């Protein structure tokens, strides 16, 4: 397989961040992924005769997504370029995928962004929820926490807690996970139903 610039037919044996950045910022060209035995056509003036297929562009986008897994902004720029040279069907298909990823990130941000309890914000990432569950399980044996027990809030202050309050904090975190997971699922179901890019853009995560 080889990577080819849709604009000029330049072929690359591998794909990296610098190559993608050049295509987005300078060349303004999408990248196709084609078979090694695919013959590229050029005219007498050595200008590329563009016969890149949508399938080849799709494969190129999949490869770009892998390289840009940690650079969402550059991926957005590339996808905007991809849409300009792609069919509406392909554009909508991948736009739905990106929108679902956007919803998942918003969901995780809310779930792990902390919960409010006792007029404080407490951290609620996976490790925090697991630690809380383990702590509650440990003290459930004695049905009480040690004298002077505290739980650390997000602002690093030590807040006194009873076992019942620890359980209540855990319930709040669990409810946040459940509520926001269902919200994300419903939004992604709506994403599947849309027929146009305009409809898709109207779907957003809101508080």
PDB file of C-alpha atoms in Angstrom:
ATOM      1  CA  UNK A   1       0.000   0.000   0.000  1.00  0.00           C
ATOM      2  CA  UNK A   2       1.097   3.588  -0.599  1.00  0.00           C
ATOM      3  CA  UNK A   3      -0.193   7.043   0.259  1.00  0.00           C
ATOM      4  CA  UNK A   4      -0.938   9.472  -2.546  1.00  0.00           C
ATOM      5  CA  UNK A   5      -1.668  13.191  -2.608  1.00  0.00           C
ATOM      6  CA  UNK A   6      -4.944  13.749  -4.398  1.00  0.00           C
ATOM      7  CA  UNK A   7      -3.741  17.120  -5.678  1.00  0.00           C
ATOM      8  CA  UNK A   8      -0.517  16.115  -7.426  1.00  0.00           C
ATOM      9  CA  UNK A   9      -0.179  12.317  -7.320  1.00  0.00           C
ATOM     10  CA  UNK A  10       2.932  12.381  -5.133  1.00  0.00           C
ATOM     11  CA  UNK A  11       3.345   8.946  -3.541  1.00  0.00           C
ATOM     12  CA  UNK A  12       4.636   8.154  -0.028  1.00  0.00           C
ATOM     13  CA  UNK A  13       5.588   4.773   1.398  1.00  0.00           C
ATOM     14  CA  UNK A  14       4.581   5.775   4.935  1.00  0.00           C
ATOM     15  CA  UNK A  15       2.426   8.346   6.660  1.00  0.00           C
ATOM     16  CA  UNK A  16       3.485  10.522   9.584  1.00  0.00           C
ATOM     17  CA  UNK A  17       2.448  13.699  11.350  1.00  0.00           C
ATOM     18  CA  UNK A  18       4.729  15.942   9.281  1.00  0.00           C
ATOM     19  CA  UNK A  19       3.353  14.621   5.987  1.00  0.00           C
ATOM     20  CA  UNK A  20      -0.243  15.166   7.084  1.00  0.00           C
ATOM     21  CA  UNK A  21       0.550  18.631   8.397  1.00  0.00           C
ATOM     22  CA  UNK A  22       2.132  19.550   5.049  1.00  0.00           C
ATOM     23  CA  UNK A  23      -0.948  18.349   3.173  1.00  0.00           C
ATOM     24  CA  UNK A  24      -3.296  20.308   5.418  1.00  0.00           C
ATOM     25  CA  UNK A  25      -1.359  23.545   5.867  1.00  0.00           C
ATOM     26  CA  UNK A  26       0.519  23.901   2.579  1.00  0.00           C
ATOM     27  CA  UNK A  27      -0.596  21.538  -0.174  1.00  0.00           C
ATOM     28  CA  UNK A  28      -4.307  21.664   0.765  1.00  0.00           C
ATOM     29  CA  UNK A  29      -4.776  18.114  -0.428  1.00  0.00           C
ATOM     30  CA  UNK A  30      -6.470  14.997   0.841  1.00  0.00           C
ATOM     31  CA  UNK A  31      -4.474  11.775   1.025  1.00  0.00           C
ATOM     32  CA  UNK A  32      -5.530   8.493  -0.543  1.00  0.00           C
ATOM     33  CA  UNK A  33      -4.352   5.004   0.376  1.00  0.00           C
ATOM     34  CA  UNK A  34      -3.939   2.857  -2.716  1.00  0.00           C
ATOM     35  CA  UNK A  35      -2.627  -0.575  -3.639  1.00  0.00           C
ATOM     36  CA  UNK A  36       1.023  -0.893  -4.638  1.00  0.00           C
ATOM     37  CA  UNK A  37       0.083  -2.141  -8.118  1.00  0.00           C
ATOM     38  CA  UNK A  38      -2.295   0.784  -8.745  1.00  0.00           C
ATOM     39  CA  UNK A  39      -1.058   2.769 -11.748  1.00  0.00           C
ATOM     40  CA  UNK A  40      -1.193   6.564 -11.379  1.00  0.00           C
ATOM     41  CA  UNK A  41      -1.784   8.559 -14.537  1.00  0.00           C
ATOM     42  CA  UNK A  42      -0.018  11.729 -15.672  1.00  0.00           C
ATOM     43  CA  UNK A  43      -0.392  13.718 -18.903  1.00  0.00           C
ATOM     44  CA  UNK A  44       2.338  14.821 -21.297  1.00  0.00           C
ATOM     45  CA  UNK A  45       3.048  17.837 -19.068  1.00  0.00           C
ATOM     46  CA  UNK A  46       3.503  15.481 -16.109  1.00  0.00           C
ATOM     47  CA  UNK A  47       0.365  16.819 -14.436  1.00  0.00           C
ATOM     48  CA  UNK A  48      -1.464  14.287 -12.315  1.00  0.00           C
ATOM     49  CA  UNK A  49      -4.700  12.940 -13.796  1.00  0.00           C
ATOM     50  CA  UNK A  50      -6.852  12.591 -10.708  1.00  0.00           C
ATOM     51  CA  UNK A  51      -8.785   9.328 -10.774  1.00  0.00           C
ATOM     52  CA  UNK A  52      -8.624   8.711  -7.033  1.00  0.00           C
ATOM     53  CA  UNK A  53     -11.709   6.821  -5.880  1.00  0.00           C
ATOM     54  CA  UNK A  54     -13.857   7.522  -2.827  1.00  0.00           C
ATOM     55  CA  UNK A  55     -12.831   4.199  -1.327  1.00  0.00           C
ATOM     56  CA  UNK A  56      -9.173   5.187  -1.598  1.00  0.00           C
ATOM     57  CA  UNK A  57      -9.919   8.527   0.064  1.00  0.00           C
ATOM     58  CA  UNK A  58     -11.798   6.726   2.822  1.00  0.00           C
ATOM     59  CA  UNK A  59      -8.844   4.440   3.464  1.00  0.00           C
ATOM     60  CA  UNK A  60      -6.594   7.500   3.527  1.00  0.00           C
ATOM     61  CA  UNK A  61      -8.811   9.146   6.123  1.00  0.00           C
ATOM     62  CA  UNK A  62      -8.707   6.033   8.313  1.00  0.00           C
ATOM     63  CA  UNK A  63      -4.908   6.131   8.183  1.00  0.00           C
ATOM     64  CA  UNK A  64      -4.854   9.849   8.997  1.00  0.00           C
ATOM     65  CA  UNK A  65      -7.155   9.262  11.979  1.00  0.00           C
ATOM     66  CA  UNK A  66      -4.693   6.759  13.418  1.00  0.00           C
ATOM     67  CA  UNK A  67      -1.741   9.134  13.105  1.00  0.00           C
ATOM     68  CA  UNK A  68      -3.686  12.104  14.485  1.00  0.00           C
ATOM     69  CA  UNK A  69      -5.295  10.250  17.392  1.00  0.00           C
ATOM     70  CA  UNK A  70      -3.878  12.873  19.784  1.00  0.00           C
ATOM     71  CA  UNK A  71      -4.358  15.954  17.623  1.00  0.00           C
ATOM     72  CA  UNK A  72      -8.055  16.612  17.277  1.00  0.00           C
ATOM     73  CA  UNK A  73      -7.640  20.100  15.849  1.00  0.00           C
ATOM     74  CA  UNK A  74      -5.478  19.040  12.911  1.00  0.00           C
ATOM     75  CA  UNK A  75      -7.818  16.109  12.292  1.00  0.00           C
ATOM     76  CA  UNK A  76     -10.752  18.547  12.102  1.00  0.00           C
ATOM     77  CA  UNK A  77      -8.859  20.593   9.515  1.00  0.00           C
ATOM     78  CA  UNK A  78      -8.071  17.487   7.506  1.00  0.00           C
ATOM     79  CA  UNK A  79     -11.666  16.292   7.629  1.00  0.00           C
ATOM     80  CA  UNK A  80     -12.929  19.667   6.402  1.00  0.00           C
ATOM     81  CA  UNK A  81     -10.653  19.183   3.393  1.00  0.00           C
ATOM     82  CA  UNK A  82     -11.786  15.571   2.981  1.00  0.00           C
ATOM     83  CA  UNK A  83     -15.431  16.670   2.780  1.00  0.00           C
ATOM     84  CA  UNK A  84     -14.669  19.088  -0.057  1.00  0.00           C
ATOM     85  CA  UNK A  85     -13.520  16.256  -2.316  1.00  0.00           C
ATOM     86  CA  UNK A  86     -15.821  13.472  -1.104  1.00  0.00           C
ATOM     87  CA  UNK A  87     -19.367  12.343  -1.758  1.00  0.00           C
ATOM     88  CA  UNK A  88     -22.122  13.435   0.603  1.00  0.00           C
ATOM     89  CA  UNK A  89     -22.552   9.829   1.694  1.00  0.00           C
ATOM     90  CA  UNK A  90     -18.887   9.455   2.700  1.00  0.00           C
ATOM     91  CA  UNK A  91     -18.793  12.880   4.337  1.00  0.00           C
ATOM     92  CA  UNK A  92     -21.872  12.103   6.427  1.00  0.00           C
ATOM     93  CA  UNK A  93     -20.612   8.651   7.395  1.00  0.00           C
ATOM     94  CA  UNK A  94     -17.351   9.958   8.835  1.00  0.00           C
ATOM     95  CA  UNK A  95     -18.929  13.118  10.239  1.00  0.00           C
ATOM     96  CA  UNK A  96     -21.183  10.845  12.290  1.00  0.00           C
ATOM     97  CA  UNK A  97     -18.143   8.994  13.614  1.00  0.00           C
ATOM     98  CA  UNK A  98     -16.449  12.239  14.621  1.00  0.00           C
ATOM     99  CA  UNK A  99     -19.649  13.514  16.233  1.00  0.00           C
ATOM    100  CA  UNK A 100     -19.954  10.319  18.279  1.00  0.00           C
ATOM    101  CA  UNK A 101     -16.355  10.712  19.444  1.00  0.00           C
ATOM    102  CA  UNK A 102     -17.173  14.303  20.405  1.00  0.00           C
ATOM    103  CA  UNK A 103     -20.156  13.113  22.454  1.00  0.00           C
ATOM    104  CA  UNK A 104     -18.054  10.447  24.183  1.00  0.00           C
ATOM    105  CA  UNK A 105     -15.414  13.003  25.139  1.00  0.00           C
ATOM    106  CA  UNK A 106     -18.062  15.361  26.500  1.00  0.00           C
ATOM    107  CA  UNK A 107     -19.595  12.497  28.489  1.00  0.00           C
ATOM    108  CA  UNK A 108     -16.255  11.513  30.013  1.00  0.00           C
ATOM    109  CA  UNK A 109     -15.412  15.115  30.811  1.00  0.00           C
ATOM    110  CA  UNK A 110     -18.633  15.540  32.773  1.00  0.00           C
ATOM    111  CA  UNK A 111     -18.383  12.184  34.542  1.00  0.00           C
ATOM    112  CA  UNK A 112     -14.750  12.730  35.541  1.00  0.00           C
ATOM    113  CA  UNK A 113     -15.062  16.457  36.175  1.00  0.00           C
ATOM    114  CA  UNK A 114     -16.074  16.066  39.814  1.00  0.00           C
ATOM    115  CA  UNK A 115     -19.322  15.939  41.790  1.00  0.00           C
ATOM    116  CA  UNK A 116     -20.721  18.357  44.333  1.00  0.00           C
ATOM    117  CA  UNK A 117     -21.311  17.244  47.915  1.00  0.00           C
ATOM    118  CA  UNK A 118     -21.175  19.016  51.291  1.00  0.00           C
ATOM    119  CA  UNK A 119     -20.558  22.303  49.463  1.00  0.00           C
ATOM    120  CA  UNK A 120     -17.375  20.907  47.936  1.00  0.00           C
ATOM    121  CA  UNK A 121     -16.336  19.364  44.628  1.00  0.00           C
ATOM    122  CA  UNK A 122     -14.909  15.849  44.854  1.00  0.00           C
ATOM    123  CA  UNK A 123     -12.850  14.210  42.131  1.00  0.00           C
ATOM    124  CA  UNK A 124     -14.752  11.541  40.213  1.00  0.00           C
ATOM    125  CA  UNK A 125     -12.377   9.970  37.709  1.00  0.00           C
ATOM    126  CA  UNK A 126     -12.346   6.165  37.465  1.00  0.00           C
ATOM    127  CA  UNK A 127      -9.497   5.856  39.986  1.00  0.00           C
ATOM    128  CA  UNK A 128     -11.351   8.108  42.431  1.00  0.00           C
ATOM    129  CA  UNK A 129     -14.569   6.095  42.122  1.00  0.00           C
ATOM    130  CA  UNK A 130     -12.669   2.838  42.563  1.00  0.00           C
ATOM    131  CA  UNK A 131     -10.886   4.175  45.648  1.00  0.00           C
ATOM    132  CA  UNK A 132     -14.188   5.300  47.140  1.00  0.00           C
ATOM    133  CA  UNK A 133     -15.789   1.905  46.479  1.00  0.00           C
ATOM    134  CA  UNK A 134     -12.834   0.120  48.087  1.00  0.00           C
ATOM    135  CA  UNK A 135     -12.928   2.421  51.104  1.00  0.00           C
ATOM    136  CA  UNK A 136     -16.656   1.907  51.647  1.00  0.00           C
ATOM    137  CA  UNK A 137     -16.221  -1.874  51.351  1.00  0.00           C
ATOM    138  CA  UNK A 138     -13.383  -1.822  53.884  1.00  0.00           C
ATOM    139  CA  UNK A 139     -15.283   0.141  56.507  1.00  0.00           C
ATOM    140  CA  UNK A 140     -18.562  -1.674  55.870  1.00  0.00           C
ATOM    141  CA  UNK A 141     -17.139  -4.532  57.931  1.00  0.00           C
ATOM    142  CA  UNK A 142     -16.977  -2.373  61.076  1.00  0.00           C
ATOM    143  CA  UNK A 143     -19.961  -0.254  59.970  1.00  0.00           C
ATOM    144  CA  UNK A 144     -18.076   2.935  60.762  1.00  0.00           C
ATOM    145  CA  UNK A 145     -15.021   4.920  59.725  1.00  0.00           C
ATOM    146  CA  UNK A 146     -12.096   5.575  62.092  1.00  0.00           C
ATOM    147  CA  UNK A 147     -12.342   8.585  64.390  1.00  0.00           C
ATOM    148  CA  UNK A 148     -11.285  11.768  62.581  1.00  0.00           C
ATOM    149  CA  UNK A 149     -11.644  10.184  59.110  1.00  0.00           C
ATOM    150  CA  UNK A 150     -11.549  12.665  56.222  1.00  0.00           C
ATOM    151  CA  UNK A 151     -11.975  12.577  52.429  1.00  0.00           C
ATOM    152  CA  UNK A 152      -9.957  14.968  50.300  1.00  0.00           C
ATOM    153  CA  UNK A 153     -11.910  17.423  48.134  1.00  0.00           C
ATOM    154  CA  UNK A 154     -10.783  18.610  44.715  1.00  0.00           C
ATOM    155  CA  UNK A 155      -9.364  21.818  46.237  1.00  0.00           C
ATOM    156  CA  UNK A 156      -7.190  19.614  48.475  1.00  0.00           C
ATOM    157  CA  UNK A 157      -9.095  20.386  51.678  1.00  0.00           C
ATOM    158  CA  UNK A 158      -9.727  17.552  54.162  1.00  0.00           C
ATOM    159  CA  UNK A 159     -13.457  17.079  54.782  1.00  0.00           C
ATOM    160  CA  UNK A 160     -14.734  14.957  57.707  1.00  0.00           C
ATOM    161  CA  UNK A 161     -16.881  12.021  56.537  1.00  0.00           C
ATOM    162  CA  UNK A 162     -19.037   9.373  58.140  1.00  0.00           C
ATOM    163  CA  UNK A 163     -19.556   5.982  56.493  1.00  0.00           C
ATOM    164  CA  UNK A 164     -23.072   7.004  55.504  1.00  0.00           C
ATOM    165  CA  UNK A 165     -21.719  10.132  53.833  1.00  0.00           C
ATOM    166  CA  UNK A 166     -19.121   8.100  51.936  1.00  0.00           C
ATOM    167  CA  UNK A 167     -21.903   5.847  50.682  1.00  0.00           C
ATOM    168  CA  UNK A 168     -23.961   8.874  49.667  1.00  0.00           C
ATOM    169  CA  UNK A 169     -20.993  10.369  47.796  1.00  0.00           C
ATOM    170  CA  UNK A 170     -20.575   7.068  45.979  1.00  0.00           C
ATOM    171  CA  UNK A 171     -24.255   7.100  45.024  1.00  0.00           C
ATOM    172  CA  UNK A 172     -23.914  10.607  43.605  1.00  0.00           C
ATOM    173  CA  UNK A 173     -20.945   9.503  41.494  1.00  0.00           C
ATOM    174  CA  UNK A 174     -22.753   6.380  40.298  1.00  0.00           C
ATOM    175  CA  UNK A 175     -25.815   8.414  39.379  1.00  0.00           C
ATOM    176  CA  UNK A 176     -23.640  10.822  37.384  1.00  0.00           C
ATOM    177  CA  UNK A 177     -22.098   7.927  35.464  1.00  0.00           C
ATOM    178  CA  UNK A 178     -25.504   6.407  34.725  1.00  0.00           C
ATOM    179  CA  UNK A 179     -27.242   9.675  33.810  1.00  0.00           C
ATOM    180  CA  UNK A 180     -24.505  10.898  31.491  1.00  0.00           C
ATOM    181  CA  UNK A 181     -23.992   7.481  29.885  1.00  0.00           C
ATOM    182  CA  UNK A 182     -27.697   7.349  29.008  1.00  0.00           C
ATOM    183  CA  UNK A 183     -27.581  10.936  27.742  1.00  0.00           C
ATOM    184  CA  UNK A 184     -24.642  10.077  25.466  1.00  0.00           C
ATOM    185  CA  UNK A 185     -26.397   6.944  24.199  1.00  0.00           C
ATOM    186  CA  UNK A 186     -29.526   8.922  23.308  1.00  0.00           C
ATOM    187  CA  UNK A 187     -27.494  11.561  21.456  1.00  0.00           C
ATOM    188  CA  UNK A 188     -25.610   8.893  19.505  1.00  0.00           C
ATOM    189  CA  UNK A 189     -28.920   7.268  18.564  1.00  0.00           C
ATOM    190  CA  UNK A 190     -30.031  10.643  17.184  1.00  0.00           C
ATOM    191  CA  UNK A 191     -26.757  10.906  15.267  1.00  0.00           C
ATOM    192  CA  UNK A 192     -27.498   7.612  13.517  1.00  0.00           C
ATOM    193  CA  UNK A 193     -30.869   8.921  12.349  1.00  0.00           C
ATOM    194  CA  UNK A 194     -29.763  12.181  10.706  1.00  0.00           C
ATOM    195  CA  UNK A 195     -29.683  12.447   6.924  1.00  0.00           C
ATOM    196  CA  UNK A 196     -27.675  15.627   6.369  1.00  0.00           C
ATOM    197  CA  UNK A 197     -24.565  17.348   7.703  1.00  0.00           C
ATOM    198  CA  UNK A 198     -26.722  20.304   8.727  1.00  0.00           C
ATOM    199  CA  UNK A 199     -28.883  18.083  10.935  1.00  0.00           C
ATOM    200  CA  UNK A 200     -25.760  16.515  12.403  1.00  0.00           C
ATOM    201  CA  UNK A 201     -24.255  19.860  13.359  1.00  0.00           C
ATOM    202  CA  UNK A 202     -27.375  20.684  15.376  1.00  0.00           C
ATOM    203  CA  UNK A 203     -26.680  17.778  17.759  1.00  0.00           C
ATOM    204  CA  UNK A 204     -24.549  18.998  20.656  1.00  0.00           C
ATOM    205  CA  UNK A 205     -23.864  18.057  24.257  1.00  0.00           C
ATOM    206  CA  UNK A 206     -25.496  20.599  26.501  1.00  0.00           C
ATOM    207  CA  UNK A 207     -25.593  20.944  30.284  1.00  0.00           C
TER     208      UNK A 207
END
